[in-house]
Amino acid sequence: MTRDPVELSAGAAVLSPAERYAASRLRQDHPAVEAFRAGLAFDLDPFQIAGCVALEDGDGVLVAAPTGAGKTIVAEFAVHLAMSSPRDKVFYTAPMKALSNQKYNEFVALHGPDDVGLLTGDTAVNPRARIVVMTTEVLRNMLYAGSDLLTDLSFVVMDEVHYLADRFRGAVWEEVIIHLPQPVRLVSLSATVSNAEEFGDWLQAVRGSTRVIVSEERPVPLEQHVLMRTKLVDLFDATRGASGGMSRVNPELIQMARYGGRTISSRQMQDVGRRHSKGGNPRGFTMSRSTLTELLGEQHLLPAIFFVFSRAGCDAAVRQAMRDGVRLTEGWERQEIRAIVDERCRTLLDEDLAVLGYWEWLEGLERGVAAHHAGLLPAFKEVVEELFQRKLLKVVFATETLALGINMPARTVVLEKLEKFNGEARVPITPGEYTQLTGRAGRRGIDVEGHSVICWQEGLDPQAVASLASRRSYPLNSSFKPTYNMAVNLIDRFGRDRTRTILESSFAQFQADRAVVDLARKVRQQEESLAGYEQAMHDDTGASGDVVAYAAIRREITDLERSGSRPGDQSARQRERRQQQLAELRRRMKAHPAHTSPRRDELSRWAERWYRLKRQTEQLQGQIASRTGAVARVFDHVTDVLLHEGYLRAGADGDVELTVHGRSLARIYGDRDLLLAESLRKQVWVGLDVPAFAALATVFVFEARREEGVVAERFLPKGPFREAWTRLEGLWERLDDLERTNRLPGSTPPSVGLCTAMYRWARGGALDAVLREADLQAGDFVRWTKQVVDLLDQISQVGEGRTARTAQQAIEAIRRGVVAYSSVGG
């Protein structure tokens, strides 16, 4: 692996002789890069040129750069290279369907619909195209299935590759990287991470020659402010110049924090208070979102994204803005907004519009404000994204999900709080999350600078805020772990022994081994120190004997004396026994040769140091033993469960092989892959009608958010469904016990929270009744239902006879109305 010195300055107005020579060599040695640049309306940044050069040289590439820096240009050059050949294909993988849809539309605009395809699980458009956009899971499944779509594959782009750290889905990225055919070149695009070189070293090990290109430069500089009562105060001291400005907190901010935000006279504060709070006591003044929006507009800092960290908070913010009479659009903008909404939402049913809050949502859009969060209907989210990109929306109140990949830059980002609820407690946001959120501030080619605004909260420490804002990157740590489906697929292709070797090439093991290297180095250092201590314990007179044993006796005496310091805690018999032990230890101590050494106390001190260091060294050695081969050990436990359950069996050659049940499991993907395979094997689904079938499928995918989706058992569908659920629950309990017996962590109990709502939806129930039943927002219901569709599709392919047919019928029953809506290809 090599790290490029990104020093090219081809776009500079005046080039030095050395720069002119470098530009000339670039034109001669990399004609494809030059041809690609010639077709662009703008010149490339140095890191973009370096990434393209690496690909033309035949290497893979990891590009780590801030949000909005233009990493995808390198991916577009990979597409350019593939399309310059007669047959080569390129796959573009993204972590989310929304991002996949966005990239699909961009590539169609560039290359035309005939050459571009889309695969996102529930959507398949032109899959045999030469450019195919897909979710990462789809590519993983294709690799395990040996799909013929992999023929002529030349490049794979992994956008947002830092998702590899996601504890729920991150393993999929590693599976793809490990199992891609070796000739395929990988284009990995990442946010700025602090260990890009480590990740690049791993890519080099598993994929071959890989260049790591890191850019720390934001394309649009970021100005950071704190909203103190009615004033935007710079976070950093701008008077110290470019070299020191980011290292020192603004003294004015520190003073204002000390005095509760007041550094102006009472009269000035009253004037400002009357203007911005419409009366009231300025001493207790907190600026409303609407007033802050007005302030940002006055200072030409719109459009803005307010990160609220709560879905309910986002919706409430829009309602508040409307109550306050906020109107940020002109007449022609409102006409264009309504035309776009009418076009994008024309397929929604009239009877569902009121349930979805369509008219209130449209009124907010026409005023220039909207919410954006995972609970929003997908059709609504897409409209919000399009309107914001077209500069028709001025303010969006969003949860942090907006920061993940979607192209929605703003002039200003407002952070209302620096903490969020993580599902269990309120926790501070991390430097990495701060970087992701503020990365939305500043539109390349539009803004000279971006702005972030942190809303002051009582007790906020300016130094802590500055520390959060100064740390620009965060480490990328693997979340890889073997699954049942992964195990059977790899064993089927490579056998058990080679699979263990393959898994040991994962980034998880690579990081563990690197940690082992550091631990081993520390062990060696401590062993050298131990040898020095042993030398210091040596008595030339020969009177010392085994000083370590002597020190151990003294330590045991001390411990016993301490344990007897509270006589009320012991019975008379225990005290007598302790006195006998002490007498015996003192006798042994006096009889020991070291006791008579003139250096007794000095030697004992060295022995105590030796003992403490020896204990620390043994603990480090234990850590090394636990980390070495850690991934392969988990694989062994997974294999043991599969052998016990009959998905694997011993083969004639001494290796293990798949049974017929194992071959079914190889085609099942998801967190509950083994439970689904067992339910099909034990015929749990037999006898269910279509609504009950769809309802039972929900328990394999649904996970309630805190208190949502809690359903009393008496409200569950009656008849065959309850019998099937009881049997399924018993299967889960048995598998959970088996996993824990085999030193695996087990799994959470399946949730029936969506069963009744899905049962009604499959029977043709109205959307408003189903949403009330599920206690879910429309966007969440659509998202969960699409996951149920994915699972039913797997059952229709893996199941047999009536089970497969009922699964297909269940798909048709639930893929209707808002669930059937898609912005791309149906």
PDB file of C-alpha atoms in Angstrom, residues 190-422:
ATOM      1  CA  SER A 190     -15.116   6.820   3.284  1.00  0.00           C
ATOM      2  CA  ALA A 191     -15.704   9.739   5.589  1.00  0.00           C
ATOM      3  CA  THR A 192     -12.536  11.031   7.217  1.00  0.00           C
ATOM      4  CA  VAL A 193     -11.445   8.372   9.719  1.00  0.00           C
ATOM      5  CA  SER A 194      -8.406   8.509  11.956  1.00  0.00           C
ATOM      6  CA  ASN A 195      -7.132   5.036  11.013  1.00  0.00           C
ATOM      7  CA  ALA A 196      -7.464   5.167   7.215  1.00  0.00           C
ATOM      8  CA  GLU A 197      -3.925   3.797   6.829  1.00  0.00           C
ATOM      9  CA  GLU A 198      -4.760   0.776   9.008  1.00  0.00           C
ATOM     10  CA  PHE A 199      -7.871   0.067   6.926  1.00  0.00           C
ATOM     11  CA  GLY A 200      -5.779   0.536   3.770  1.00  0.00           C
ATOM     12  CA  ASP A 201      -3.201  -1.949   5.068  1.00  0.00           C
ATOM     13  CA  TRP A 202      -5.974  -4.519   5.457  1.00  0.00           C
ATOM     14  CA  LEU A 203      -7.330  -3.812   1.966  1.00  0.00           C
ATOM     15  CA  GLN A 204      -3.794  -4.273   0.661  1.00  0.00           C
ATOM     16  CA  ALA A 205      -3.600  -7.646   2.433  1.00  0.00           C
ATOM     17  CA  VAL A 206      -6.904  -9.001   1.109  1.00  0.00           C
ATOM     18  CA  ARG A 207      -7.336  -7.185  -2.231  1.00  0.00           C
ATOM     19  CA  GLY A 208      -3.795  -6.558  -3.451  1.00  0.00           C
ATOM     20  CA  SER A 209      -2.281  -3.236  -4.450  1.00  0.00           C
ATOM     21  CA  THR A 210      -4.361  -0.454  -2.865  1.00  0.00           C
ATOM     22  CA  ARG A 211      -3.578   3.229  -2.588  1.00  0.00           C
ATOM     23  CA  VAL A 212      -4.838   5.242   0.359  1.00  0.00           C
ATOM     24  CA  ILE A 213      -5.690   8.866  -0.378  1.00  0.00           C
ATOM     25  CA  VAL A 214      -6.653  11.026   2.573  1.00  0.00           C
ATOM     26  CA  SER A 215      -7.908  14.594   2.298  1.00  0.00           C
ATOM     27  CA  GLU A 216      -8.585  16.547   5.482  1.00  0.00           C
ATOM     28  CA  GLU A 217      -9.678  19.670   3.615  1.00  0.00           C
ATOM     29  CA  ARG A 218     -13.342  20.628   3.558  1.00  0.00           C
ATOM     30  CA  PRO A 219     -14.295  21.902   0.093  1.00  0.00           C
ATOM     31  CA  VAL A 220     -16.117  24.801   1.771  1.00  0.00           C
ATOM     32  CA  PRO A 221     -14.548  26.222   4.990  1.00  0.00           C
ATOM     33  CA  LEU A 222     -16.675  25.924   8.130  1.00  0.00           C
ATOM     34  CA  GLU A 223     -17.359  28.880  10.407  1.00  0.00           C
ATOM     35  CA  GLN A 224     -18.568  27.684  13.823  1.00  0.00           C
ATOM     36  CA  HIS A 225     -20.779  29.740  16.118  1.00  0.00           C
ATOM     37  CA  VAL A 226     -22.608  29.438  19.420  1.00  0.00           C
ATOM     38  CA  LEU A 227     -26.034  31.060  19.800  1.00  0.00           C
ATOM     39  CA  MET A 228     -25.835  32.846  23.165  1.00  0.00           C
ATOM     40  CA  ARG A 229     -29.300  34.254  23.904  1.00  0.00           C
ATOM     41  CA  THR A 230     -29.705  36.621  20.939  1.00  0.00           C
ATOM     42  CA  LYS A 231     -26.191  36.706  19.541  1.00  0.00           C
ATOM     43  CA  LEU A 232     -24.161  34.443  17.280  1.00  0.00           C
ATOM     44  CA  VAL A 233     -20.713  34.228  18.894  1.00  0.00           C
ATOM     45  CA  ASP A 234     -17.732  32.673  17.094  1.00  0.00           C
ATOM     46  CA  LEU A 235     -16.618  29.439  18.767  1.00  0.00           C
ATOM     47  CA  PHE A 236     -12.927  29.998  18.006  1.00  0.00           C
ATOM     48  CA  ASP A 237     -10.797  33.091  18.373  1.00  0.00           C
ATOM     49  CA  ALA A 238     -10.525  34.573  14.888  1.00  0.00           C
ATOM     50  CA  THR A 239      -7.984  37.220  15.952  1.00  0.00           C
ATOM     51  CA  ARG A 240      -5.125  34.730  16.215  1.00  0.00           C
ATOM     52  CA  GLY A 241      -4.914  34.174  12.473  1.00  0.00           C
ATOM     53  CA  ALA A 242      -5.169  31.035  10.404  1.00  0.00           C
ATOM     54  CA  SER A 243      -2.435  29.206  12.268  1.00  0.00           C
ATOM     55  CA  GLY A 244      -3.847  29.475  15.772  1.00  0.00           C
ATOM     56  CA  GLY A 245      -7.524  30.297  15.376  1.00  0.00           C
ATOM     57  CA  MET A 246      -8.721  26.710  15.717  1.00  0.00           C
ATOM     58  CA  SER A 247      -6.664  26.096  18.855  1.00  0.00           C
ATOM     59  CA  ARG A 248      -8.112  28.793  21.138  1.00  0.00           C
ATOM     60  CA  VAL A 249     -11.691  29.241  22.281  1.00  0.00           C
ATOM     61  CA  ASN A 250     -13.104  32.715  21.742  1.00  0.00           C
ATOM     62  CA  PRO A 251     -12.517  34.657  25.015  1.00  0.00           C
ATOM     63  CA  GLU A 252     -15.816  36.519  24.509  1.00  0.00           C
ATOM     64  CA  LEU A 253     -17.658  33.176  24.481  1.00  0.00           C
ATOM     65  CA  ILE A 254     -15.950  32.116  27.712  1.00  0.00           C
ATOM     66  CA  GLN A 255     -16.929  35.420  29.344  1.00  0.00           C
ATOM     67  CA  MET A 256     -20.530  35.143  28.143  1.00  0.00           C
ATOM     68  CA  ALA A 257     -20.750  31.561  29.400  1.00  0.00           C
ATOM     69  CA  ARG A 258     -19.461  32.717  32.783  1.00  0.00           C
ATOM     70  CA  TYR A 259     -22.127  35.425  33.069  1.00  0.00           C
ATOM     71  CA  GLY A 260     -25.045  33.574  31.540  1.00  0.00           C
ATOM     72  CA  GLY A 261     -24.717  35.058  28.056  1.00  0.00           C
ATOM     73  CA  ARG A 262     -24.786  38.753  29.093  1.00  0.00           C
ATOM     74  CA  THR A 263     -21.966  41.015  27.944  1.00  0.00           C
ATOM     75  CA  ILE A 264     -24.130  43.927  26.790  1.00  0.00           C
ATOM     76  CA  SER A 265     -25.918  46.600  28.763  1.00  0.00           C
ATOM     77  CA  SER A 266     -29.378  46.050  30.220  1.00  0.00           C
ATOM     78  CA  ARG A 267     -30.865  48.592  27.845  1.00  0.00           C
ATOM     79  CA  GLN A 268     -29.322  46.892  24.806  1.00  0.00           C
ATOM     80  CA  MET A 269     -30.577  43.531  26.046  1.00  0.00           C
ATOM     81  CA  GLN A 270     -34.098  44.955  26.421  1.00  0.00           C
ATOM     82  CA  ASP A 271     -34.011  46.327  22.872  1.00  0.00           C
ATOM     83  CA  VAL A 272     -32.829  43.007  21.455  1.00  0.00           C
ATOM     84  CA  GLY A 273     -35.328  41.128  23.575  1.00  0.00           C
ATOM     85  CA  ARG A 274     -38.264  43.219  22.297  1.00  0.00           C
ATOM     86  CA  ARG A 275     -37.155  42.698  18.716  1.00  0.00           C
ATOM     87  CA  HIS A 276     -36.567  38.964  18.809  1.00  0.00           C
ATOM     88  CA  SER A 277     -38.829  37.603  21.531  1.00  0.00           C
ATOM     89  CA  LYS A 278     -41.851  39.878  21.025  1.00  0.00           C
ATOM     90  CA  GLY A 279     -41.747  40.969  24.624  1.00  0.00           C
ATOM     91  CA  GLY A 280     -41.009  39.087  27.804  1.00  0.00           C
ATOM     92  CA  ASN A 281     -38.151  39.141  30.252  1.00  0.00           C
ATOM     93  CA  PRO A 282     -34.781  39.140  28.444  1.00  0.00           C
ATOM     94  CA  ARG A 283     -33.073  37.641  31.514  1.00  0.00           C
ATOM     95  CA  GLY A 284     -34.893  34.345  30.923  1.00  0.00           C
ATOM     96  CA  PHE A 285     -34.963  34.669  27.155  1.00  0.00           C
ATOM     97  CA  THR A 286     -34.532  31.543  24.994  1.00  0.00           C
ATOM     98  CA  MET A 287     -34.754  32.151  21.274  1.00  0.00           C
ATOM     99  CA  SER A 288     -37.482  30.160  19.538  1.00  0.00           C
ATOM    100  CA  ARG A 289     -36.755  28.245  16.344  1.00  0.00           C
ATOM    101  CA  SER A 290     -38.894  30.674  14.372  1.00  0.00           C
ATOM    102  CA  THR A 291     -36.999  33.662  15.751  1.00  0.00           C
ATOM    103  CA  LEU A 292     -33.682  31.935  15.066  1.00  0.00           C
ATOM    104  CA  THR A 293     -34.858  31.271  11.506  1.00  0.00           C
ATOM    105  CA  GLU A 294     -35.601  34.994  11.170  1.00  0.00           C
ATOM    106  CA  LEU A 295     -32.141  35.832  12.521  1.00  0.00           C
ATOM    107  CA  LEU A 296     -30.449  33.422  10.087  1.00  0.00           C
ATOM    108  CA  GLY A 297     -32.430  34.927   7.222  1.00  0.00           C
ATOM    109  CA  GLU A 298     -31.352  38.441   8.172  1.00  0.00           C
ATOM    110  CA  GLN A 299     -27.711  37.335   8.146  1.00  0.00           C
ATOM    111  CA  HIS A 300     -28.087  35.470   4.818  1.00  0.00           C
ATOM    112  CA  LEU A 301     -27.467  32.077   6.479  1.00  0.00           C
ATOM    113  CA  LEU A 302     -30.386  30.191   4.914  1.00  0.00           C
ATOM    114  CA  PRO A 303     -31.077  27.486   3.804  1.00  0.00           C
ATOM    115  CA  ALA A 304     -30.487  25.722   7.102  1.00  0.00           C
ATOM    116  CA  ILE A 305     -30.823  22.243   8.559  1.00  0.00           C
ATOM    117  CA  PHE A 306     -31.843  22.093  12.237  1.00  0.00           C
ATOM    118  CA  PHE A 307     -30.736  18.770  13.770  1.00  0.00           C
ATOM    119  CA  VAL A 308     -33.281  17.996  16.480  1.00  0.00           C
ATOM    120  CA  PHE A 309     -32.487  14.267  17.323  1.00  0.00           C
ATOM    121  CA  SER A 310     -36.179  13.484  17.843  1.00  0.00           C
ATOM    122  CA  ARG A 311     -38.832  12.623  15.275  1.00  0.00           C
ATOM    123  CA  ALA A 312     -41.570  14.145  17.414  1.00  0.00           C
ATOM    124  CA  GLY A 313     -39.362  17.212  17.880  1.00  0.00           C
ATOM    125  CA  CYS A 314     -38.946  17.604  14.108  1.00  0.00           C
ATOM    126  CA  ASP A 315     -42.699  17.433  13.489  1.00  0.00           C
ATOM    127  CA  ALA A 316     -43.405  19.789  16.402  1.00  0.00           C
ATOM    128  CA  ALA A 317     -40.849  22.276  15.028  1.00  0.00           C
ATOM    129  CA  VAL A 318     -42.706  22.456  11.693  1.00  0.00           C
ATOM    130  CA  ARG A 319     -46.038  22.971  13.471  1.00  0.00           C
ATOM    131  CA  GLN A 320     -44.484  25.681  15.636  1.00  0.00           C
ATOM    132  CA  ALA A 321     -43.098  27.478  12.562  1.00  0.00           C
ATOM    133  CA  MET A 322     -46.523  27.405  10.939  1.00  0.00           C
ATOM    134  CA  ARG A 323     -48.229  28.711  14.110  1.00  0.00           C
ATOM    135  CA  ASP A 324     -45.663  31.518  14.251  1.00  0.00           C
ATOM    136  CA  GLY A 325     -46.544  32.506  10.692  1.00  0.00           C
ATOM    137  CA  VAL A 326     -43.152  31.663   9.153  1.00  0.00           C
ATOM    138  CA  ARG A 327     -43.228  32.139   5.377  1.00  0.00           C
ATOM    139  CA  LEU A 328     -39.878  31.897   3.603  1.00  0.00           C
ATOM    140  CA  THR A 329     -40.919  31.435  -0.039  1.00  0.00           C
ATOM    141  CA  GLU A 330     -42.084  33.708  -2.840  1.00  0.00           C
ATOM    142  CA  GLY A 331     -45.083  33.154  -5.088  1.00  0.00           C
ATOM    143  CA  TRP A 332     -43.211  31.514  -7.958  1.00  0.00           C
ATOM    144  CA  GLU A 333     -41.474  29.139  -5.527  1.00  0.00           C
ATOM    145  CA  ARG A 334     -44.803  28.056  -4.056  1.00  0.00           C
ATOM    146  CA  GLN A 335     -46.144  27.293  -7.526  1.00  0.00           C
ATOM    147  CA  GLU A 336     -43.081  25.188  -8.345  1.00  0.00           C
ATOM    148  CA  ILE A 337     -43.308  23.362  -5.014  1.00  0.00           C
ATOM    149  CA  ARG A 338     -46.952  22.448  -5.616  1.00  0.00           C
ATOM    150  CA  ALA A 339     -46.200  21.236  -9.164  1.00  0.00           C
ATOM    151  CA  ILE A 340     -43.394  18.960  -7.935  1.00  0.00           C
ATOM    152  CA  VAL A 341     -45.515  17.579  -5.080  1.00  0.00           C
ATOM    153  CA  ASP A 342     -48.443  16.883  -7.426  1.00  0.00           C
ATOM    154  CA  GLU A 343     -46.143  15.001  -9.818  1.00  0.00           C
ATOM    155  CA  ARG A 344     -44.324  12.942  -7.160  1.00  0.00           C
ATOM    156  CA  CYS A 345     -47.374  12.036  -5.070  1.00  0.00           C
ATOM    157  CA  ARG A 346     -49.946  11.419  -7.773  1.00  0.00           C
ATOM    158  CA  THR A 347     -49.994   7.658  -7.107  1.00  0.00           C
ATOM    159  CA  LEU A 348     -51.007   8.044  -3.452  1.00  0.00           C
ATOM    160  CA  LEU A 349     -54.635   7.140  -2.787  1.00  0.00           C
ATOM    161  CA  ASP A 350     -56.982  10.022  -2.000  1.00  0.00           C
ATOM    162  CA  GLU A 351     -58.368   8.245   1.086  1.00  0.00           C
ATOM    163  CA  ASP A 352     -54.829   7.964   2.526  1.00  0.00           C
ATOM    164  CA  LEU A 353     -53.881  11.640   2.134  1.00  0.00           C
ATOM    165  CA  ALA A 354     -55.582  12.825   5.329  1.00  0.00           C
ATOM    166  CA  VAL A 355     -54.145   9.896   7.308  1.00  0.00           C
ATOM    167  CA  LEU A 356     -50.659  10.812   6.109  1.00  0.00           C
ATOM    168  CA  GLY A 357     -51.087  14.469   7.078  1.00  0.00           C
ATOM    169  CA  TYR A 358     -50.659  15.405   3.415  1.00  0.00           C
ATOM    170  CA  TRP A 359     -52.351  18.825   3.514  1.00  0.00           C
ATOM    171  CA  GLU A 360     -50.464  20.054   6.585  1.00  0.00           C
ATOM    172  CA  TRP A 361     -47.228  18.726   5.079  1.00  0.00           C
ATOM    173  CA  LEU A 362     -47.925  20.543   1.789  1.00  0.00           C
ATOM    174  CA  GLU A 363     -48.698  23.794   3.599  1.00  0.00           C
ATOM    175  CA  GLY A 364     -45.354  23.578   5.402  1.00  0.00           C
ATOM    176  CA  LEU A 365     -43.536  22.940   2.112  1.00  0.00           C
ATOM    177  CA  GLU A 366     -45.183  25.961   0.519  1.00  0.00           C
ATOM    178  CA  ARG A 367     -43.971  28.068   3.437  1.00  0.00           C
ATOM    179  CA  GLY A 368     -40.435  26.730   2.935  1.00  0.00           C
ATOM    180  CA  VAL A 369     -40.188  24.426   5.998  1.00  0.00           C
ATOM    181  CA  ALA A 370     -40.318  20.642   6.383  1.00  0.00           C
ATOM    182  CA  ALA A 371     -39.290  17.733   8.598  1.00  0.00           C
ATOM    183  CA  HIS A 372     -37.011  14.855   7.542  1.00  0.00           C
ATOM    184  CA  HIS A 373     -36.775  11.631   9.577  1.00  0.00           C
ATOM    185  CA  ALA A 374     -37.163   7.861   9.267  1.00  0.00           C
ATOM    186  CA  GLY A 375     -40.833   7.964  10.295  1.00  0.00           C
ATOM    187  CA  LEU A 376     -41.736  10.083   7.272  1.00  0.00           C
ATOM    188  CA  LEU A 377     -43.373   8.333   4.318  1.00  0.00           C
ATOM    189  CA  PRO A 378     -40.639   7.543   1.738  1.00  0.00           C
ATOM    190  CA  ALA A 379     -42.496   9.521  -0.931  1.00  0.00           C
ATOM    191  CA  PHE A 380     -42.560  12.552   1.372  1.00  0.00           C
ATOM    192  CA  LYS A 381     -38.869  12.215   2.262  1.00  0.00           C
ATOM    193  CA  GLU A 382     -37.903  12.104  -1.414  1.00  0.00           C
ATOM    194  CA  VAL A 383     -39.919  15.251  -2.121  1.00  0.00           C
ATOM    195  CA  VAL A 384     -38.260  17.061   0.804  1.00  0.00           C
ATOM    196  CA  GLU A 385     -34.822  16.048  -0.500  1.00  0.00           C
ATOM    197  CA  GLU A 386     -35.607  17.194  -4.042  1.00  0.00           C
ATOM    198  CA  LEU A 387     -37.079  20.528  -2.960  1.00  0.00           C
ATOM    199  CA  PHE A 388     -34.121  21.239  -0.695  1.00  0.00           C
ATOM    200  CA  GLN A 389     -31.652  20.434  -3.477  1.00  0.00           C
ATOM    201  CA  ARG A 390     -33.572  22.829  -5.740  1.00  0.00           C
ATOM    202  CA  LYS A 391     -33.281  25.572  -3.074  1.00  0.00           C
ATOM    203  CA  LEU A 392     -37.066  25.770  -2.739  1.00  0.00           C
ATOM    204  CA  LEU A 393     -37.059  24.709   0.927  1.00  0.00           C
ATOM    205  CA  LYS A 394     -35.293  27.086   3.316  1.00  0.00           C
ATOM    206  CA  VAL A 395     -35.411  25.187   6.629  1.00  0.00           C
ATOM    207  CA  VAL A 396     -35.496  21.442   7.316  1.00  0.00           C
ATOM    208  CA  PHE A 397     -35.848  20.026  10.835  1.00  0.00           C
ATOM    209  CA  ALA A 398     -34.082  16.660  10.723  1.00  0.00           C
ATOM    210  CA  THR A 399     -32.837  13.764  12.797  1.00  0.00           C
ATOM    211  CA  GLU A 400     -29.246  12.627  12.328  1.00  0.00           C
ATOM    212  CA  THR A 401     -30.263  10.079   9.664  1.00  0.00           C
ATOM    213  CA  LEU A 402     -30.162  12.935   7.153  1.00  0.00           C
ATOM    214  CA  ALA A 403     -26.378  13.186   7.685  1.00  0.00           C
ATOM    215  CA  LEU A 404     -25.812   9.683   6.314  1.00  0.00           C
ATOM    216  CA  GLY A 405     -25.090   9.862   2.626  1.00  0.00           C
ATOM    217  CA  ILE A 406     -28.067  11.744   1.162  1.00  0.00           C
ATOM    218  CA  ASN A 407     -27.033  14.775  -0.898  1.00  0.00           C
ATOM    219  CA  MET A 408     -28.652  17.637   1.050  1.00  0.00           C
ATOM    220  CA  PRO A 409     -26.078  20.338   1.813  1.00  0.00           C
ATOM    221  CA  ALA A 410     -27.173  23.615   3.416  1.00  0.00           C
ATOM    222  CA  ARG A 411     -25.551  26.975   4.074  1.00  0.00           C
ATOM    223  CA  THR A 412     -26.019  26.517   7.819  1.00  0.00           C
ATOM    224  CA  VAL A 413     -26.405  23.590  10.200  1.00  0.00           C
ATOM    225  CA  VAL A 414     -28.004  24.217  13.598  1.00  0.00           C
ATOM    226  CA  LEU A 415     -27.385  21.801  16.477  1.00  0.00           C
ATOM    227  CA  GLU A 416     -30.028  22.349  19.129  1.00  0.00           C
ATOM    228  CA  LYS A 417     -28.332  19.995  21.588  1.00  0.00           C
ATOM    229  CA  LEU A 418     -25.028  18.150  21.807  1.00  0.00           C
ATOM    230  CA  GLU A 419     -26.579  14.986  23.190  1.00  0.00           C
ATOM    231  CA  LYS A 420     -29.073  12.451  21.910  1.00  0.00           C
ATOM    232  CA  PHE A 421     -31.035   9.421  23.089  1.00  0.00           C
ATOM    233  CA  ASN A 422     -29.289   6.190  22.027  1.00  0.00           C
TER     234      ASN A 422
END
